[in-house]
Amino acid sequence: MSSNENKQGGYDPSKFEEKWYAQWEEKGYFSADPSSDKPPYSIVIPPPNVTGSLHMGHALNITLQDVLIRYKRMDGFETLWMPGTDHAGIATQNVVEKMLAAEGTNREELGREKFIERVWKWKKESGGTIIHQLKRLGASCDWERERFTMDEGLSKAVREVFCKLYEQGLIYKDDYINNWCPRCHTAISDLEVEHEDTKGHLWHLRYPFADGSGNVVVATTRPETMLGDTAVAVHPEDERYKGMLGKKIILPVIGREIELIADTYCDPAFGTGAVKVTPAHDPNDFEMGNRHDLERIQVIGEDGTMTEAAGPYAGMDRYECRKSLVADLEEAGVLVKTDEHDHSVGHCYRCHTTIEPLISKQWFVRIKPMAERAIAAVRDGRTKIVPAHWEKTYFNWMENIRDWCISRQIWWGHRIPAYTCDECGEMIVARTAPVECKCGASKFAQETDVLDTWFSSGLWPIGTLGWPENTPELQKYFPTDVLITGFDIIFFWVARMLMQGLWFREEVPFKDVYIHALVLDEKGQKMSKSKGNVIDPLNIIDKFGADAFRFALVAFAAQGRNIKLSENRIEGYYRFTNKIWNASRFTMMNLEDFDTAKPQIPLAERSAADRWILTRFRDTAKTVRESLDGYFFNDAASAIYQFTWHELCDWYVEMAKRPLYASADPKARLSAQQTLIEVFDGLFRLMHPFMPFISEELWTALPWPAYLGEKPVTLVTASFPKPDELAGDDEALYRVELVKEVVGAIRNVRGEMNVPPSRRIKAIIQGPQKECGVLKEEVDFVGALCGADDISFIGADEPKPPKAAAAVAAGVEIFLPLEGLIDLDEERKRLAKEIEKLDIELKKVQGKLSNPNFVERAPEAVVAKDRARAEEIGRDLAKLQEGLARIDGNA
RNA sequence: GGGCGAUUAGCUCAGUGGUAGAGCACUGGCCUCACAUGCCAGGGGUCACAGGUUCAAGUCCUGUAUCGCCCACCA
């Protein structure tokens, strides 16, 4: 019968994950208490878009936060993990507009008020999706405090901030050429424009002088804008145009008269050196227009179609117009030539429509004074960015920051609190709607624009804690301890929170910013629906469980790297959870008769194996703490992985089988049982922040000796292992390392010789008294681990056994009688291989030692270490060579 | 145009001046009473290249190459 067929009680995360989460939440373990005396530890969640569903980026982001918050919660901090969602202005409006379209209507038909009601209704019904998904992942947020960027509190904070900034002269309204999305029908900020290199054309157009004295050739990538040209510019010192300045030019097609002007913006080296100037449709031209007081003629409208000013092309789509205009220009002989031309084209980051630079009245934040404070805060370390190289990116942007366009011509969002008097046109910016104007009138029209979503997300840390009120939460939890986010929103979000936090609270909003990797597909490409390479976290959780998935994410989260995610690698951690499950099963099976009333056996009376694993656990706990404290998440994960699999399972469990099995002495058995419980209790606590479900499930089933006191009700709030308070025994480390080395050497011979595990062997050990003494005492472990049931020791001067395979380890010589076991030729080859390896190493070490500079200048400890190593290799080599000689019968 | 990052085993990646590591894959042996989702053993590296600093460089410095990302209003 195959062992596959009778496996029972296998690991199945679906059987307990949701159960535990429901219980934790119900019992209120995640609730923060600002009145507590415990030291605070707080994190605010980067609020996912309310329209969103969980993707890999969220999964990583949330997992890292949950690891930290669970660690600190267990470690005695009063933790607050503030959850919530972002109203995501444009994105959400798009979603609801699509629904309306499906119903055959649109927002204009509905009207502003009804439309907003509709969005709220949608939010109520569907906005909770992602929250539910975060719970599946195990996120231990304080859900009772869940916030929304458009809830009452944040709306109040937004109005307060807007008004304050306005009063301080930092918000202004101005006509400016802006990034306009013809599909979303709104201006967007510079940051919201994504530039993409595009293969385009450079059209060269011949503009004739009005006096018939020739012409000037200009080049453009956007010929349709020529309809709005109001000048042609050349560099003032461009020899080619000497004496032509001020000449009139007849704009082809339109026939409008424009002038040849001089402006240093023009680069004489580019093309003909002459630039057509369209102030209404190009940011550079807009500036030039201001300098020369040129007319702004808008030929492209807000929806991307040509305006009346476009003459014969009015009403055409902008690209349709381009096509037809180029054809017309060619026919008219205006088109000189068309070159291939690569340039970068801006797109809306929400809908990917090509941006149209248009002039409109917008609200801006004069950002420099705020940026200066935020720069200083990072420079002097009040906020630390980890990994540090992101600081450069941050500084680079902050130092070149441009005013922030905060108004959006959409309906869903925080409506700008500016009111214009119907009578006198006076504008009032106020926290609440004004009732009376100074002209005596009482009718006002509120500004129709709403604020950029990031304007409110920038207030997230202070706003969710209650600002502008000075709440207990704000006092207890602000500044927050760490912000965890991806680098894609350093500018959008991190920088703005820093600026707003510093401006209004005069304190940094978080002490650390940890920037984590981006999650890519296994080929290193961004996951996107259009590429079809998206891995859905929920599918992964269904398949492998949240624990394996979380652990995989943490293990991949090395600082400063992107993560190439493949299902294969997650499966590897699923095997790890399975291993934990089975190791625990082994433990439970051997604890069936465990007497919980028996007192604790003192460490000194336990076996070397027991003392060793407890010591190794203590060291692992130390590594995990240090790694987490420095945000080296992957180091923490690999310490747990390494300890659990390769020390606890591979060595300790195997060693513990001796005392545990029936024939053993009862005290040794009890000692092993107590050790198993203590190690697993500690290990489950240690892994709980990473793998909350499996740890809670198995820990709950763990028998509880009376000497440990009352068992906590849950791991969620149980204490995190404190290495300083844990027992350790360095002598046990030495003993077990010695055993491991000797066992390793014997297994190596067996492995190389293909001796099957069922084949019992004899071993004879010769060596110094110290080592042999230890090995004699631990001989049961040695025998059990390498399949030898007859291990004997011989004195240093006794003759070495003939016809035996020889190995060296930790200063002792090991002889395995060859009798019927080993092929002489194979043994010869094996020894020769070992000798060669050591020989190479010896030469290397000797080379260093023979260099006088090394001996004189390197630290003594380093030199001493190499000397010892050289000696050791020399000794081992000699022994192996003797062994080889004996085989050949020469000894 | 500016900036940042990467280059280490077949693949994916750790690596904090002092004996080059892990997981997966590969080879051989095992269904040994927790686990074949497993156990034991093994093979596999000019640490991209060229200089430099140092007793000592995968690690620090300079340059080169290749790949990737970010920022930027070049008609």
PDB file of C-alpha atoms (C1' of nucleotides) in Angstrom, chain A residues 3 7 219 267 270 273 275 284 341 343 402 526 561 564 568-569 575 578-579 582-583 585-586 635 645-646 649-650 653-654 657 661 747-748 752 754 757 841 844 851 853-854 857-859 869, chain B residues 2-8 12-16 18-20 22-25 28-43 54-56 68-75:
ATOM      1  CA  SER A   3       1.672   5.829   1.958  1.00  0.00           C
ATOM      2  CA  LYS A   7      -2.655   9.895   5.100  1.00  0.00           C
ATOM      3  CA  ALA A 219       8.041  71.960 -37.934  1.00  0.00           C
ATOM      4  CA  ASP A 267      16.778  76.425 -30.544  1.00  0.00           C
ATOM      5  CA  PHE A 270      16.612  72.278 -34.259  1.00  0.00           C
ATOM      6  CA  GLY A 273      15.032  77.176 -36.083  1.00  0.00           C
ATOM      7  CA  VAL A 275       8.710  77.559 -34.220  1.00  0.00           C
ATOM      8  CA  ASN A 284       5.833  76.456 -24.023  1.00  0.00           C
ATOM      9  CA  HIS A 341       9.850  61.469 -35.194  1.00  0.00           C
ATOM     10  CA  HIS A 343       8.576  61.935 -28.979  1.00  0.00           C
ATOM     11  CA  ARG A 402       5.791  72.781  -9.138  1.00  0.00           C
ATOM     12  CA  LYS A 526       3.843  44.609 -14.455  1.00  0.00           C
ATOM     13  CA  ARG A 561      13.978  44.783  -5.126  1.00  0.00           C
ATOM     14  CA  LYS A 564       8.826  38.364  -9.512  1.00  0.00           C
ATOM     15  CA  ASN A 568       5.640  27.701  -8.105  1.00  0.00           C
ATOM     16  CA  ARG A 569       7.470  29.681  -5.476  1.00  0.00           C
ATOM     17  CA  ARG A 575       5.034  22.858   1.561  1.00  0.00           C
ATOM     18  CA  ASN A 578       2.503  21.431   5.492  1.00  0.00           C
ATOM     19  CA  LYS A 579       5.791  20.608   7.153  1.00  0.00           C
ATOM     20  CA  ASN A 582       3.131  17.469  10.267  1.00  0.00           C
ATOM     21  CA  ALA A 583       5.830  18.291  12.773  1.00  0.00           C
ATOM     22  CA  ARG A 585       1.161  16.290  14.443  1.00  0.00           C
ATOM     23  CA  PHE A 586       4.211  14.302  15.495  1.00  0.00           C
ATOM     24  CA  ASP A 635      15.617  37.823   6.967  1.00  0.00           C
ATOM     25  CA  TRP A 645      12.684  22.962   8.899  1.00  0.00           C
ATOM     26  CA  HIS A 646      16.390  22.419   9.159  1.00  0.00           C
ATOM     27  CA  CYS A 649      12.424  19.054  12.045  1.00  0.00           C
ATOM     28  CA  ASP A 650      15.604  17.712  10.503  1.00  0.00           C
ATOM     29  CA  VAL A 653      12.596  15.791  16.061  1.00  0.00           C
ATOM     30  CA  GLU A 654      14.837  12.948  14.911  1.00  0.00           C
ATOM     31  CA  LYS A 657      12.513  10.074  18.911  1.00  0.00           C
ATOM     32  CA  TYR A 661       9.725   5.987  22.216  1.00  0.00           C
ATOM     33  CA  ARG A 747      26.132   9.972   6.290  1.00  0.00           C
ATOM     34  CA  ASN A 748      28.442  11.304   3.632  1.00  0.00           C
ATOM     35  CA  GLU A 752      28.512   8.332  -1.538  1.00  0.00           C
ATOM     36  CA  ASN A 754      24.810   4.263  -1.766  1.00  0.00           C
ATOM     37  CA  PRO A 757      19.156   3.533   5.222  1.00  0.00           C
ATOM     38  CA  GLU A 841      41.550  24.980   0.742  1.00  0.00           C
ATOM     39  CA  LYS A 844      44.521  29.086  -0.127  1.00  0.00           C
ATOM     40  CA  ASN A 851      52.099  36.816   3.077  1.00  0.00           C
ATOM     41  CA  ASN A 853      51.621  41.859   5.085  1.00  0.00           C
ATOM     42  CA  PHE A 854      48.630  39.774   6.018  1.00  0.00           C
ATOM     43  CA  ARG A 857      48.379  44.007   9.318  1.00  0.00           C
ATOM     44  CA  ALA A 858      45.273  41.895   9.597  1.00  0.00           C
ATOM     45  CA  PRO A 859      43.577  41.782  12.988  1.00  0.00           C
ATOM     46  CA  ARG A 869      42.186  26.361  10.134  1.00  0.00           C
TER      47      ARG A 869
ATOM     48  C1'   G B   2      18.710  64.116 -15.874  1.00  0.00           C
ATOM     49  C1'   G B   3      18.368  60.501 -11.874  1.00  0.00           C
ATOM     50  C1'   C B   4      17.989  55.631  -9.647  1.00  0.00           C
ATOM     51  C1'   G B   5      18.526  50.444  -9.569  1.00  0.00           C
ATOM     52  C1'   A B   6      20.232  45.691 -11.279  1.00  0.00           C
ATOM     53  C1'   U B   7      24.105  42.256 -13.227  1.00  0.00           C
ATOM     54  C1'   U B   8      26.186  36.152  -7.838  1.00  0.00           C
ATOM     55  C1'   U B  12      14.435  32.999  -8.995  1.00  0.00           C
ATOM     56  C1'   C B  13      17.161  35.535  -5.663  1.00  0.00           C
ATOM     57  C1'   A B  14      19.810  36.448  -0.358  1.00  0.00           C
ATOM     58  C1'   G B  15      24.676  38.153   0.915  1.00  0.00           C
ATOM     59  C1'   U B  16      26.255  43.880   6.732  1.00  0.00           C
ATOM     60  C1'   G B  18      37.664  38.169   6.576  1.00  0.00           C
ATOM     61  C1'   U B  19      36.377  29.977   4.238  1.00  0.00           C
ATOM     62  C1'   A B  20      30.611  32.222  -1.826  1.00  0.00           C
ATOM     63  C1'   A B  22      19.123  29.556  -0.070  1.00  0.00           C
ATOM     64  C1'   G B  23      14.705  27.793  -2.624  1.00  0.00           C
ATOM     65  C1'   C B  24      13.425  25.487  -7.097  1.00  0.00           C
ATOM     66  C1'   A B  25      15.562  22.462 -10.947  1.00  0.00           C
ATOM     67  C1'   G B  28      22.242   8.917  -6.872  1.00  0.00           C
ATOM     68  C1'   G B  29      19.932   6.252  -2.762  1.00  0.00           C
ATOM     69  C1'   C B  30      15.403   5.562   0.310  1.00  0.00           C
ATOM     70  C1'   C B  31       7.824   4.686   1.055  1.00  0.00           C
ATOM     71  C1'   U B  32      13.026   4.569   8.121  1.00  0.00           C
ATOM     72  C1'   C B  33       6.585   4.097  12.787  1.00  0.00           C
ATOM     73  C1'   A B  34       5.070  13.448  11.646  1.00  0.00           C
ATOM     74  C1'   C B  35       5.394  14.492   6.634  1.00  0.00           C
ATOM     75  C1'   A B  36       6.997  10.848  -0.606  1.00  0.00           C
ATOM     76  C1'   U B  37       3.757  18.042  -0.003  1.00  0.00           C
ATOM     77  C1'   G B  38       8.855  13.692   2.501  1.00  0.00           C
ATOM     78  C1'   C B  39      14.156  11.818   4.086  1.00  0.00           C
ATOM     79  C1'   C B  40      19.640  11.177   3.141  1.00  0.00           C
ATOM     80  C1'   A B  41      23.701  12.295   0.076  1.00  0.00           C
ATOM     81  C1'   G B  42      25.855  14.703  -4.226  1.00  0.00           C
ATOM     82  C1'   G B  43      27.077  17.836  -8.573  1.00  0.00           C
ATOM     83  C1'   U B  54      43.035  47.537   1.147  1.00  0.00           C
ATOM     84  C1'   C B  55      47.015  42.691   4.454  1.00  0.00           C
ATOM     85  C1'   A B  56      42.190  41.113   2.386  1.00  0.00           C
ATOM     86  C1'   G B  68      15.040  47.758 -16.107  1.00  0.00           C
ATOM     87  C1'   C B  69      12.535  51.851 -13.702  1.00  0.00           C
ATOM     88  C1'   C B  70      11.512  57.043 -12.500  1.00  0.00           C
ATOM     89  C1'   C B  71      11.564  62.215 -13.663  1.00  0.00           C
ATOM     90  C1'   A B  72      11.624  66.050 -17.762  1.00  0.00           C
ATOM     91  C1'   C B  73       7.002  71.479 -21.503  1.00  0.00           C
ATOM     92  C1'   C B  74      12.949  69.430 -27.139  1.00  0.00           C
ATOM     93  C1'   A B  75       9.010  72.335 -31.617  1.00  0.00           C
TER      94        A B  75
END
